[in-house]
Amino acid sequence: MLPRSQVDRSFGCGTAPSEEYMSMLQGVATDEQDASSARVFAAAEDPVVIDTYFHVVAASTNLADGYVTDQQLADQIAVLNEEYAPYGFQFDLKGTDRTINGNWSVDSAELDMKIALRKGDYKALNVYFQKQIGGNLGYCYFPTFVGEQTEDFYYDGCSILFSSVPGGNATNYNLGKTLTHEVGHWFGLLHTFQGNSCDGVGDIISDTPQQLSATRGCPVGRDSCPDAAGLDPIHNYMDYSYDACYEEFTPKQHKRMHNMFDSFRAEWGMKAKGKRDVKRSRQLRKKSPVNM
Ligand SMILES: [Zn+2]
């Protein structure tokens, strides 16, 4: 899990990878380049369907205290499904609950809240819409090796600032796309500007250009690494552009999301179904000396 003390608060999103997670992703990237491990990943016509649970956690039943409306939640799941449809994922909203709790609404008792509210297994997406989350628009947890009923299992999920839902009052960030971005992390993706470097490993995705810093707004033609190939991926969901600027994932992000979902979440808690998956899991474990 991501210790709260390590959450990067300098960006509007609070999700930041550990060293261990970065090194594991390097192993995954190497594996993806190996032609013998080439797999066909789900496309729009045959999506992976993910059980999804919404938890509204507000300080009161006033809209200003985080009590988002049913219409906003309906619009939010519609946005999520529309944006992930081209990448072979769909989200089936299995349940919505509403809790009035001042501490939980400002994210000051995260684990208590999640132990009480989390639903489904490790392949189920839990989203907490909260009144305040440390000044961030959202944060989420990367997929990893998680045991049943452990703290890491409960932490898994995405916290979303209530005002970022469609029609919310987070100016420039109220089309519901914060959730699209955060779910990208839940599927294992890093920020496109990860590392803030023009020559580092960046986001460990080879078809997103190098990017020195997060994008703000929608500056068409931005090129923070002029000596590296390509313009900044300002329309990429994993940058930090305005909602209206978000448009796409790259083919390799698409592949990575399915690879990570299949490796860590799809068969969680079940016996591995095929030899190849068992082998893959072993490989990942070997490359990932993480304390889980
Ligand atoms: Zn983020």
Short mmCIF file of C-alpha atoms and ligand atoms in Angstrom, two decimals:
data_model
loop_
_atom_site.label_atom_id
_atom_site.label_comp_id
_atom_site.label_asym_id
_atom_site.label_seq_id
_atom_site.Cartn_x
_atom_site.Cartn_y
_atom_site.Cartn_z
CA MET A 1 0.00 0.00 0.00
CA LEU A 2 0.93 3.58 -0.27
CA PRO A 3 1.67 5.11 3.11
CA ARG A 4 -0.26 8.33 3.43
CA SER A 5 2.90 10.15 4.46
CA GLN A 6 4.36 9.39 1.04
CA VAL A 7 1.41 10.70 -0.90
CA ASP A 8 2.63 13.43 -3.24
CA ARG A 9 0.53 16.48 -2.49
CA SER A 10 2.16 18.77 -5.01
CA PHE A 11 -0.20 17.62 -7.77
CA GLY A 12 -3.94 17.54 -7.82
CA CYS A 13 -3.75 13.75 -7.68
CA GLY A 14 -2.30 12.08 -4.62
CA THR A 15 -1.22 8.79 -6.18
CA ALA A 16 2.55 8.14 -6.16
CA PRO A 17 4.43 4.87 -6.72
CA SER A 18 6.95 3.30 -4.35
CA GLU A 19 10.44 2.31 -5.50
CA GLU A 20 9.31 -1.31 -5.32
CA TYR A 21 6.34 -0.65 -7.55
CA MET A 22 8.54 1.14 -10.10
CA SER A 23 10.99 -1.74 -10.24
CA MET A 24 8.18 -4.25 -10.60
CA LEU A 25 6.77 -2.26 -13.54
CA GLN A 26 10.17 -2.38 -15.25
CA GLY A 27 9.92 -6.15 -15.07
CA VAL A 28 6.40 -6.06 -16.49
CA ALA A 29 7.55 -3.81 -19.35
CA THR A 30 10.38 -6.20 -20.21
CA ASP A 31 7.93 -9.09 -20.15
CA GLU A 32 5.57 -7.20 -22.49
CA GLN A 33 8.35 -6.80 -25.07
CA ASP A 34 8.92 -10.55 -25.15
CA ALA A 35 7.12 -11.78 -28.28
CA SER A 36 6.62 -15.24 -26.77
CA SER A 37 4.41 -13.76 -24.07
CA ALA A 38 2.29 -11.81 -26.58
CA ARG A 39 -1.37 -12.03 -25.68
CA VAL A 40 -4.54 -10.66 -27.16
CA PHE A 41 -6.10 -8.10 -24.87
CA ALA A 42 -9.75 -7.26 -24.56
CA ALA A 43 -11.09 -4.74 -27.04
CA ALA A 44 -14.20 -2.65 -27.20
CA GLU A 45 -16.28 -5.51 -28.64
CA ASP A 46 -15.47 -7.91 -25.79
CA PRO A 47 -14.88 -5.87 -22.67
CA VAL A 48 -13.80 -7.01 -19.24
CA VAL A 49 -16.70 -6.10 -16.92
CA ILE A 50 -15.73 -4.84 -13.48
CA ASP A 51 -18.07 -4.91 -10.50
CA THR A 52 -18.12 -1.37 -9.16
CA TYR A 53 -19.31 0.06 -5.84
CA PHE A 54 -19.88 3.75 -5.15
CA HIS A 55 -19.65 5.04 -1.59
CA VAL A 56 -20.81 8.59 -0.92
CA VAL A 57 -19.19 9.79 2.30
CA ALA A 58 -20.45 13.24 3.28
CA ALA A 59 -20.45 15.47 6.35
CA SER A 60 -24.19 16.06 6.05
CA THR A 61 -27.00 15.63 3.55
CA ASN A 62 -26.25 19.07 2.10
CA LEU A 63 -24.80 19.00 -1.40
CA ALA A 64 -21.97 21.31 -0.27
CA ASP A 65 -20.94 18.75 2.34
CA GLY A 66 -20.28 16.07 -0.25
CA TYR A 67 -23.75 14.57 -0.62
CA VAL A 68 -23.66 14.15 -4.41
CA THR A 69 -26.94 13.51 -6.18
CA ASP A 70 -28.16 10.28 -7.75
CA GLN A 71 -28.09 12.03 -11.12
CA GLN A 72 -24.43 12.97 -10.66
CA LEU A 73 -23.55 9.38 -9.78
CA ALA A 74 -25.45 8.12 -12.83
CA ASP A 75 -23.59 10.64 -14.99
CA GLN A 76 -20.29 9.63 -13.39
CA ILE A 77 -20.61 5.92 -14.14
CA ALA A 78 -21.72 6.83 -17.69
CA VAL A 79 -18.58 8.94 -18.21
CA LEU A 80 -16.37 6.15 -16.88
CA ASN A 81 -17.95 3.59 -19.18
CA GLU A 82 -17.83 5.86 -22.20
CA GLU A 83 -14.14 6.64 -21.71
CA TYR A 84 -13.01 3.06 -21.07
CA ALA A 85 -15.17 1.49 -23.80
CA PRO A 86 -12.48 1.85 -26.51
CA TYR A 87 -10.02 0.10 -24.19
CA GLY A 88 -12.06 -3.00 -23.39
CA PHE A 89 -13.28 -2.23 -19.89
CA GLN A 90 -16.81 -1.65 -18.63
CA PHE A 91 -17.98 -0.92 -15.10
CA ASP A 92 -21.13 -2.49 -13.70
CA LEU A 93 -22.40 -0.38 -10.80
CA LYS A 94 -23.46 -3.06 -8.34
CA GLY A 95 -24.26 -0.82 -5.42
CA THR A 96 -24.27 2.68 -4.00
CA ASP A 97 -24.28 3.52 -0.31
CA ARG A 98 -24.35 6.82 1.52
CA THR A 99 -22.70 7.53 4.85
CA ILE A 100 -22.80 10.68 6.95
CA ASN A 101 -19.57 10.85 8.93
CA GLY A 102 -17.58 14.04 9.43
CA ASN A 103 -14.20 12.33 9.97
CA TRP A 104 -14.59 9.95 7.09
CA SER A 105 -15.81 12.70 4.76
CA VAL A 106 -12.49 14.54 5.16
CA ASP A 107 -10.49 11.30 4.86
CA SER A 108 -9.11 11.40 8.38
CA ALA A 109 -9.90 7.75 9.17
CA GLU A 110 -9.27 6.05 5.85
CA LEU A 111 -8.79 2.48 7.02
CA ASP A 112 -11.77 2.54 9.42
CA MET A 113 -13.95 3.89 6.63
CA LYS A 114 -12.80 1.31 4.13
CA ILE A 115 -13.09 -1.65 6.51
CA ALA A 116 -16.68 -0.58 7.07
CA LEU A 117 -17.59 0.16 3.46
CA ARG A 118 -15.41 -1.82 1.03
CA LYS A 119 -17.31 -4.38 -1.03
CA GLY A 120 -16.42 -7.20 -3.40
CA ASP A 121 -13.05 -8.82 -3.95
CA TYR A 122 -9.77 -7.49 -5.33
CA LYS A 123 -11.12 -7.33 -8.88
CA ALA A 124 -13.98 -5.10 -7.76
CA LEU A 125 -13.60 -1.34 -7.96
CA ASN A 126 -14.58 0.66 -4.88
CA VAL A 127 -14.95 4.42 -5.26
CA TYR A 128 -15.28 6.76 -2.28
CA PHE A 129 -16.71 10.20 -3.06
CA GLN A 130 -15.57 12.44 -0.23
CA LYS A 131 -15.88 16.05 0.81
CA GLN A 132 -12.16 16.65 1.18
CA ILE A 133 -9.10 14.53 0.53
CA GLY A 134 -6.03 16.45 1.59
CA GLY A 135 -6.42 19.11 -1.08
CA ASN A 136 -6.30 16.51 -3.84
CA LEU A 137 -8.81 15.73 -6.55
CA GLY A 138 -8.25 12.03 -5.98
CA TYR A 139 -5.93 9.20 -5.13
CA CYS A 140 -5.95 5.48 -5.68
CA TYR A 141 -3.95 2.28 -5.12
CA PHE A 142 -1.90 0.39 -7.69
CA PRO A 143 -2.50 -3.34 -8.24
CA THR A 144 -0.10 -5.55 -6.36
CA PHE A 145 0.07 -8.80 -4.42
CA VAL A 146 -2.54 -8.48 -1.71
CA GLY A 147 -3.71 -11.10 0.76
CA GLU A 148 -7.35 -11.62 1.66
CA GLN A 149 -8.66 -9.39 4.44
CA THR A 150 -5.32 -7.62 4.87
CA GLU A 151 -4.96 -3.87 5.35
CA ASP A 152 -3.71 -3.60 1.77
CA PHE A 153 -6.88 -5.30 0.58
CA TYR A 154 -9.03 -2.79 2.41
CA TYR A 155 -7.03 0.23 1.28
CA ASP A 156 -7.51 -0.77 -2.36
CA GLY A 157 -9.87 1.56 -4.20
CA CYS A 158 -10.17 5.18 -5.28
CA SER A 159 -10.98 8.30 -3.31
CA ILE A 160 -12.52 11.05 -5.40
CA LEU A 161 -13.27 14.66 -4.51
CA PHE A 162 -17.05 14.94 -4.59
CA SER A 163 -16.98 18.19 -6.55
CA SER A 164 -15.19 16.53 -9.49
CA VAL A 165 -18.26 14.52 -10.50
CA PRO A 166 -20.18 15.69 -13.58
CA GLY A 167 -21.85 18.98 -12.70
CA GLY A 168 -19.80 19.42 -9.51
CA ASN A 169 -18.25 22.75 -8.62
CA ALA A 170 -14.54 21.91 -9.15
CA THR A 171 -13.97 24.41 -11.95
CA ASN A 172 -12.22 22.82 -14.97
CA TYR A 173 -12.29 19.41 -13.25
CA ASN A 174 -16.01 18.74 -13.09
CA LEU A 175 -16.71 16.53 -16.09
CA GLY A 176 -16.12 13.38 -14.05
CA LYS A 177 -12.72 12.63 -15.54
CA THR A 178 -10.82 12.61 -12.26
CA LEU A 179 -12.27 9.14 -11.84
CA THR A 180 -11.07 8.11 -15.32
CA HIS A 181 -7.55 9.22 -14.33
CA GLU A 182 -7.62 7.52 -10.93
CA VAL A 183 -8.94 4.26 -12.34
CA GLY A 184 -5.94 4.37 -14.69
CA HIS A 185 -3.81 4.13 -11.53
CA TRP A 186 -6.03 1.31 -10.24
CA PHE A 187 -5.16 -0.50 -13.47
CA GLY A 188 -1.46 0.12 -12.78
CA LEU A 189 -0.64 3.19 -14.88
CA LEU A 190 1.69 5.97 -13.72
CA HIS A 191 1.46 9.67 -14.58
CA THR A 192 2.88 10.44 -18.03
CA PHE A 193 5.20 12.93 -16.29
CA GLN A 194 6.39 10.34 -13.75
CA GLY A 195 9.93 11.16 -12.62
CA ASN A 196 9.79 14.72 -13.99
CA SER A 197 12.66 14.00 -16.34
CA CYS A 198 13.42 14.21 -20.07
CA ASP A 199 15.75 11.22 -20.01
CA GLY A 200 14.60 8.96 -17.18
CA VAL A 201 12.36 5.89 -17.39
CA GLY A 202 9.29 8.13 -17.07
CA ASP A 203 6.06 6.18 -16.85
CA ILE A 204 7.66 2.95 -18.15
CA ILE A 205 5.33 3.07 -21.17
CA SER A 206 7.23 3.34 -24.43
CA ASP A 207 4.63 5.14 -26.54
CA THR A 208 4.07 8.12 -24.25
CA PRO A 209 6.60 10.90 -24.98
CA GLN A 210 9.05 12.08 -22.32
CA GLN A 211 7.52 14.81 -20.18
CA LEU A 212 9.31 17.07 -17.73
CA SER A 213 6.31 18.24 -15.75
CA ALA A 214 2.57 17.91 -15.37
CA THR A 215 0.36 19.77 -17.80
CA ARG A 216 -2.09 22.36 -16.52
CA GLY A 217 -4.99 23.49 -18.65
CA CYS A 218 -4.87 22.37 -22.29
CA PRO A 219 -1.78 23.93 -23.88
CA VAL A 220 -1.82 22.52 -27.42
CA GLY A 221 1.72 22.09 -28.74
CA ARG A 222 3.33 21.95 -25.29
CA ASP A 223 6.76 20.36 -25.48
CA SER A 224 8.49 20.22 -22.11
CA CYS A 225 11.22 17.94 -23.51
CA PRO A 226 12.09 19.54 -26.87
CA ASP A 227 15.11 17.29 -27.41
CA ALA A 228 13.05 14.13 -26.94
CA ALA A 229 10.66 12.72 -29.54
CA GLY A 230 7.06 13.89 -29.58
CA LEU A 231 5.03 16.64 -27.99
CA ASP A 232 3.73 16.34 -24.44
CA PRO A 233 0.76 13.94 -24.23
CA ILE A 234 -1.59 16.67 -22.99
CA HIS A 235 -4.68 14.73 -24.07
CA ASN A 236 -3.64 11.60 -22.19
CA TYR A 237 -5.81 10.64 -19.22
CA MET A 238 -2.68 10.10 -17.13
CA ASP A 239 -1.42 13.67 -17.53
CA TYR A 240 -2.90 16.43 -15.42
CA SER A 241 -4.78 18.50 -17.97
CA TYR A 242 -8.26 19.97 -17.53
CA ASP A 243 -11.10 17.49 -17.88
CA ALA A 244 -12.10 18.98 -21.25
CA CYS A 245 -8.59 18.20 -22.56
CA TYR A 246 -8.58 14.51 -21.60
CA GLU A 247 -9.12 12.24 -24.60
CA GLU A 248 -7.12 9.05 -24.68
CA PHE A 249 -4.84 6.27 -23.51
CA THR A 250 -2.08 5.01 -25.82
CA PRO A 251 -2.01 1.45 -27.24
CA LYS A 252 0.68 0.47 -24.76
CA GLN A 253 -1.23 1.91 -21.82
CA HIS A 254 -4.22 -0.10 -23.07
CA LYS A 255 -2.09 -3.24 -23.09
CA ARG A 256 -0.53 -2.48 -19.70
CA MET A 257 -3.92 -2.00 -18.03
CA HIS A 258 -5.12 -5.42 -19.19
CA ASN A 259 -1.82 -7.05 -18.37
CA MET A 260 -1.88 -5.68 -14.83
CA PHE A 261 -5.57 -6.47 -14.34
CA ASP A 262 -5.04 -10.05 -15.52
CA SER A 263 -1.90 -10.50 -13.43
CA PHE A 264 -3.09 -9.08 -10.14
CA ARG A 265 -6.84 -8.74 -10.00
CA ALA A 266 -8.71 -11.03 -12.41
CA GLU A 267 -8.08 -14.31 -10.66
CA TRP A 268 -7.40 -12.99 -7.19
CA GLY A 269 -8.49 -15.47 -4.56
CA MET A 270 -8.98 -18.24 -7.12
CA LYS A 271 -6.74 -21.02 -8.24
CA ALA A 272 -4.73 -20.06 -11.31
CA LYS A 273 -6.50 -21.45 -14.34
CA GLY A 274 -3.60 -21.97 -16.70
CA LYS A 275 0.07 -22.69 -16.62
CA ARG A 276 0.97 -19.49 -18.37
CA ASP A 277 -0.68 -17.41 -15.68
CA VAL A 278 1.07 -19.31 -12.94
CA LYS A 279 4.39 -18.76 -14.66
CA ARG A 280 3.62 -15.10 -15.08
CA SER A 281 2.80 -14.72 -11.43
CA ARG A 282 6.05 -16.36 -10.45
CA GLN A 283 7.97 -14.07 -12.74
CA LEU A 284 6.32 -11.04 -11.29
CA ARG A 285 6.99 -12.18 -7.76
CA LYS A 286 10.61 -12.72 -8.53
CA LYS A 287 10.98 -9.25 -9.92
CA SER A 288 9.01 -7.70 -7.14
CA PRO A 289 10.60 -8.03 -3.72
CA VAL A 290 7.79 -6.09 -2.16
CA ASN A 291 6.66 -6.52 1.41
CA MET A 292 3.11 -7.60 0.90
ZN ZN B 1 -2.79 10.61 -10.69
#
